[in-house]
């Protein structure tokens, strides 16, 4: 079995990325690091080479969709069974790789992704084209999920192009929606990953910058159903205002 792991890194040294450490320890996994970093002090190419990983620099933060498209283009002509998408902040246990090797690449696999405080963030329930957290994997009827740990049969990656209007948010939901439209199966891989959830902001300026990205991505995803984008942005503003104790977030343009 041939497995490729694609990890997009942003302003982190590879040694700080638990998913990098996990993937490089697997002798049958070829790791491809796609570097979206803008911090010039972060130089990952040599560390990737020493670990036997392939390295692709995006020369700045071009967004997640463009990074995935660049990775898929690089892997398109290469033989293989799986492409695994890895976030740079996710703990990947060895059990994940053991179970993946037993799976036939006839469906997209979503592992169970947990936050440090025990909240399940993937897989999730899609209701009226809006993702909702699920209480358990058994309760999900319309499945969606996040990129972290998603295993994609390589035959699908060879023919898929991500929507590059989506910079960061809903890249995963759009991919899974497109796959369901073509009749592809999605299954849950019964192993838990643990992620530092990047949406939990503590700094006001970082939170507002993240909100601006979310707004653009939501409007791109929903298109002429812009009321859904406005509704979700407002919900996120309320959550941020309470989280940061900064009511001025509600008036942020």
Short mmCIF file of C-alpha atoms in Angstrom, two decimals:
data_model
loop_
_atom_site.label_atom_id
_atom_site.label_comp_id
_atom_site.label_asym_id
_atom_site.label_seq_id
_atom_site.Cartn_x
_atom_site.Cartn_y
_atom_site.Cartn_z
CA UNK A 1 0.00 0.00 0.00
CA UNK A 2 1.27 3.45 -0.95
CA UNK A 3 0.26 6.36 1.28
CA UNK A 4 1.00 10.04 0.73
CA UNK A 5 0.53 12.54 3.56
CA UNK A 6 0.08 16.21 2.69
CA UNK A 7 0.72 18.65 5.52
CA UNK A 8 0.19 22.38 5.00
CA UNK A 9 2.27 24.37 7.48
CA UNK A 10 1.92 28.05 8.33
CA UNK A 11 4.59 29.98 10.28
CA UNK A 12 5.67 26.95 12.29
CA UNK A 13 8.90 25.00 12.42
CA UNK A 14 8.29 21.40 11.45
CA UNK A 15 9.68 20.19 14.76
CA UNK A 16 6.73 21.96 16.43
CA UNK A 17 4.17 20.05 14.36
CA UNK A 18 3.00 16.78 15.95
CA UNK A 19 1.49 15.57 12.67
CA UNK A 20 4.89 15.95 10.96
CA UNK A 21 6.58 13.92 13.68
CA UNK A 22 3.94 11.19 13.36
CA UNK A 23 3.99 10.92 9.57
CA UNK A 24 7.77 10.94 9.21
CA UNK A 25 8.02 7.96 11.58
CA UNK A 26 5.98 5.77 9.19
CA UNK A 27 8.30 4.02 6.76
CA UNK A 28 5.58 3.47 4.14
CA UNK A 29 4.22 7.04 4.22
CA UNK A 30 5.66 9.62 1.84
CA UNK A 31 5.20 13.01 3.44
CA UNK A 32 4.77 16.16 1.36
CA UNK A 33 5.14 19.44 3.25
CA UNK A 34 3.45 22.42 1.62
CA UNK A 35 4.72 25.59 3.25
CA UNK A 36 2.38 28.60 3.33
CA UNK A 37 4.58 30.50 5.79
CA UNK A 38 5.05 34.25 5.65
CA UNK A 39 7.54 34.45 8.55
CA UNK A 40 11.00 34.57 6.96
CA UNK A 41 12.56 33.15 10.13
CA UNK A 42 10.71 29.88 9.47
CA UNK A 43 12.90 27.79 7.16
CA UNK A 44 11.53 24.28 6.84
CA UNK A 45 13.06 22.95 3.64
CA UNK A 46 16.20 21.45 5.18
CA UNK A 47 14.32 19.81 8.06
CA UNK A 48 11.87 18.30 5.57
CA UNK A 49 14.75 16.96 3.45
CA UNK A 50 16.47 15.39 6.46
CA UNK A 51 13.23 13.62 7.36
CA UNK A 52 12.85 12.23 3.83
CA UNK A 53 9.84 14.44 3.12
CA UNK A 54 9.15 16.26 -0.10
CA UNK A 55 8.90 20.03 0.22
CA UNK A 56 6.88 22.58 -1.72
CA UNK A 57 7.02 26.29 -0.91
CA UNK A 58 4.04 28.44 -1.83
CA UNK A 59 6.18 31.58 -1.42
CA UNK A 60 3.75 33.12 1.03
CA UNK A 61 0.30 32.29 2.31
CA UNK A 62 -1.71 31.49 -0.80
CA UNK A 63 -4.51 29.81 1.12
CA UNK A 64 -5.45 26.22 1.77
CA UNK A 65 -7.19 25.47 -1.54
CA UNK A 66 -4.20 26.59 -3.61
CA UNK A 67 -1.85 24.63 -1.36
CA UNK A 68 -3.90 21.45 -1.79
CA UNK A 69 -4.16 21.97 -5.55
CA UNK A 70 -0.38 22.39 -5.77
CA UNK A 71 0.10 19.20 -3.74
CA UNK A 72 -2.38 17.21 -5.84
CA UNK A 73 -0.71 18.44 -9.03
CA UNK A 74 2.67 17.25 -7.73
CA UNK A 75 1.28 13.82 -6.85
CA UNK A 76 -1.00 13.37 -9.87
CA UNK A 77 1.22 11.10 -11.95
CA UNK A 78 2.52 9.06 -9.02
CA UNK A 79 1.06 5.64 -8.14
CA UNK A 80 -0.62 5.30 -4.76
CA UNK A 81 -3.64 4.30 -2.72
CA UNK A 82 -4.28 7.14 -0.25
CA UNK A 83 -3.65 10.83 0.23
CA UNK A 84 -3.96 11.84 3.87
CA UNK A 85 -4.50 15.52 4.73
CA UNK A 86 -2.77 16.65 7.91
CA UNK A 87 -3.10 19.90 9.84
CA UNK A 88 0.10 21.10 11.48
CA UNK A 89 -1.45 21.12 14.97
CA UNK A 90 -2.96 17.63 15.26
CA UNK A 91 -1.81 14.67 17.34
CA UNK A 92 -1.84 11.56 15.12
CA UNK A 93 -1.52 8.30 17.09
CA UNK A 94 0.21 5.29 15.53
CA UNK A 95 -3.17 3.54 15.68
CA UNK A 96 -4.37 5.85 12.89
CA UNK A 97 -1.78 4.53 10.44
CA UNK A 98 -2.32 0.92 11.53
CA UNK A 99 -6.06 1.15 10.86
CA UNK A 100 -5.64 3.04 7.59
CA UNK A 101 -3.46 0.23 6.20
CA UNK A 102 -6.34 -2.23 6.70
CA UNK A 103 -8.82 -0.09 4.75
CA UNK A 104 -9.61 -0.45 1.08
CA UNK A 105 -9.43 2.89 -0.78
CA UNK A 106 -13.06 2.71 -1.91
CA UNK A 107 -14.35 5.50 0.32
CA UNK A 108 -13.21 8.75 1.95
CA UNK A 109 -12.30 8.16 5.58
CA UNK A 110 -12.92 10.66 8.38
CA UNK A 111 -11.28 9.98 11.76
CA UNK A 112 -12.80 11.25 14.99
CA UNK A 113 -11.14 14.59 15.78
CA UNK A 114 -11.32 15.88 19.34
CA UNK A 115 -10.25 19.12 20.98
CA UNK A 116 -8.14 19.07 24.12
CA UNK A 117 -11.26 19.70 26.24
CA UNK A 118 -13.01 16.61 24.84
CA UNK A 119 -15.29 18.19 22.21
CA UNK A 120 -15.77 16.22 18.99
CA UNK A 121 -15.33 18.57 16.02
CA UNK A 122 -15.28 15.95 13.25
CA UNK A 123 -17.13 14.17 11.82
CA UNK A 124 -20.04 16.58 12.03
CA UNK A 125 -23.66 16.84 10.92
CA UNK A 126 -24.60 18.91 7.87
CA UNK A 127 -28.07 20.45 8.31
CA UNK A 128 -29.45 22.73 5.61
CA UNK A 129 -25.89 23.10 4.28
CA UNK A 130 -24.62 24.37 7.65
CA UNK A 131 -22.23 22.15 9.64
CA UNK A 132 -23.16 21.39 13.25
CA UNK A 133 -21.23 19.57 15.95
CA UNK A 134 -22.57 16.07 16.57
CA UNK A 135 -23.09 14.44 19.96
CA UNK A 136 -21.73 11.13 18.70
CA UNK A 137 -20.77 9.45 15.45
CA UNK A 138 -23.90 7.29 15.69
CA UNK A 139 -26.21 10.32 15.59
CA UNK A 140 -24.97 11.65 12.24
CA UNK A 141 -27.30 11.29 9.25
CA UNK A 142 -25.75 13.79 6.77
CA UNK A 143 -22.01 13.57 7.35
CA UNK A 144 -19.37 16.24 6.89
CA UNK A 145 -16.01 16.78 8.51
CA UNK A 146 -12.74 18.66 8.61
CA UNK A 147 -9.53 18.13 6.68
CA UNK A 148 -7.45 16.99 9.65
CA UNK A 149 -6.69 13.29 9.16
CA UNK A 150 -9.04 12.93 6.20
CA UNK A 151 -7.89 10.02 4.01
CA UNK A 152 -8.78 10.42 0.34
CA UNK A 153 -8.51 7.59 -2.21
CA UNK A 154 -5.80 8.82 -4.55
CA UNK A 155 -7.93 8.21 -7.63
CA UNK A 156 -10.23 11.02 -6.40
CA UNK A 157 -7.38 13.45 -5.78
CA UNK A 158 -6.08 12.79 -9.29
CA UNK A 159 -9.21 14.32 -10.82
CA UNK A 160 -10.24 16.93 -8.24
CA UNK A 161 -9.51 20.66 -8.13
CA UNK A 162 -10.30 22.70 -5.02
CA UNK A 163 -12.25 25.94 -5.36
CA UNK A 164 -9.52 28.55 -4.92
CA UNK A 165 -12.03 31.23 -3.93
CA UNK A 166 -12.06 29.45 -0.56
CA UNK A 167 -8.98 30.61 1.30
CA UNK A 168 -9.33 28.60 4.52
CA UNK A 169 -12.86 27.94 5.77
CA UNK A 170 -15.28 25.40 4.26
CA UNK A 171 -12.58 23.97 1.97
CA UNK A 172 -13.28 20.60 3.59
CA UNK A 173 -17.08 20.91 3.51
CA UNK A 174 -17.03 21.89 -0.17
CA UNK A 175 -14.82 18.91 -1.01
CA UNK A 176 -17.11 16.47 0.78
CA UNK A 177 -20.21 18.04 -0.77
CA UNK A 178 -18.66 17.64 -4.23
CA UNK A 179 -17.78 14.01 -3.49
CA UNK A 180 -21.31 13.21 -2.32
CA UNK A 181 -22.72 14.71 -5.51
CA UNK A 182 -20.73 12.18 -7.53
CA UNK A 183 -21.85 9.28 -5.35
CA UNK A 184 -18.59 8.71 -3.47
CA UNK A 185 -18.86 7.01 -0.09
CA UNK A 186 -17.69 8.55 3.17
CA UNK A 187 -16.91 6.38 6.18
CA UNK A 188 -15.78 7.03 9.73
CA UNK A 189 -12.39 5.66 10.75
CA UNK A 190 -12.72 4.65 14.39
CA UNK A 191 -9.61 6.30 15.78
CA UNK A 192 -9.31 9.58 17.70
CA UNK A 193 -7.04 12.48 16.76
CA UNK A 194 -6.54 15.49 19.01
CA UNK A 195 -6.33 19.00 17.62
CA UNK A 196 -5.57 22.45 18.95
CA UNK A 197 -8.67 24.14 17.56
CA UNK A 198 -7.43 27.24 15.69
CA UNK A 199 -10.80 29.03 15.81
CA UNK A 200 -10.40 29.59 19.57
CA UNK A 201 -8.80 33.04 19.60
CA UNK A 202 -7.57 34.99 22.60
CA UNK A 203 -6.04 38.01 20.85
CA UNK A 204 -8.42 40.66 19.49
CA UNK A 205 -6.47 41.57 16.35
CA UNK A 206 -5.86 37.93 15.44
CA UNK A 207 -9.53 37.19 16.04
CA UNK A 208 -10.64 40.04 13.77
CA UNK A 209 -8.26 38.97 11.03
CA UNK A 210 -9.60 35.42 11.29
CA UNK A 211 -13.15 36.81 11.12
CA UNK A 212 -12.36 38.68 7.90
CA UNK A 213 -11.14 35.44 6.31
CA UNK A 214 -14.22 33.58 7.51
CA UNK A 215 -16.53 36.23 6.06
CA UNK A 216 -14.93 36.04 2.61
CA UNK A 217 -14.95 32.24 2.59
CA UNK A 218 -18.54 31.96 3.76
CA UNK A 219 -19.75 34.34 1.07
CA UNK A 220 -17.78 32.38 -1.55
CA UNK A 221 -19.25 29.08 -0.33
CA UNK A 222 -22.88 30.20 -0.11
CA UNK A 223 -22.88 32.40 -3.20
CA UNK A 224 -26.36 33.80 -3.83
CA UNK A 225 -27.55 32.42 -0.48
CA UNK A 226 -25.67 35.23 1.24
CA UNK A 227 -28.13 35.35 4.14
CA UNK A 228 -26.56 32.12 5.41
CA UNK A 229 -23.10 33.68 5.31
CA UNK A 230 -24.34 36.78 7.16
CA UNK A 231 -26.09 34.62 9.75
CA UNK A 232 -22.98 32.53 10.45
CA UNK A 233 -20.70 35.58 10.61
CA UNK A 234 -23.03 37.21 13.13
CA UNK A 235 -23.05 34.05 15.26
CA UNK A 236 -19.25 34.04 15.25
CA UNK A 237 -19.16 37.70 16.22
CA UNK A 238 -21.39 36.99 19.23
CA UNK A 239 -19.18 34.07 20.28
CA UNK A 240 -16.03 36.18 19.94
CA UNK A 241 -17.56 39.09 21.85
CA UNK A 242 -18.29 36.81 24.81
CA UNK A 243 -15.03 34.92 24.54
CA UNK A 244 -12.85 38.02 24.40
CA UNK A 245 -15.16 40.19 26.54
CA UNK A 246 -15.01 42.76 23.71
CA UNK A 247 -18.52 43.85 22.64
CA UNK A 248 -16.99 46.07 19.93
CA UNK A 249 -16.47 42.91 17.87
CA UNK A 250 -20.20 43.05 17.07
CA UNK A 251 -19.69 46.30 15.14
CA UNK A 252 -16.64 45.09 13.28
CA UNK A 253 -17.21 45.57 9.56
#
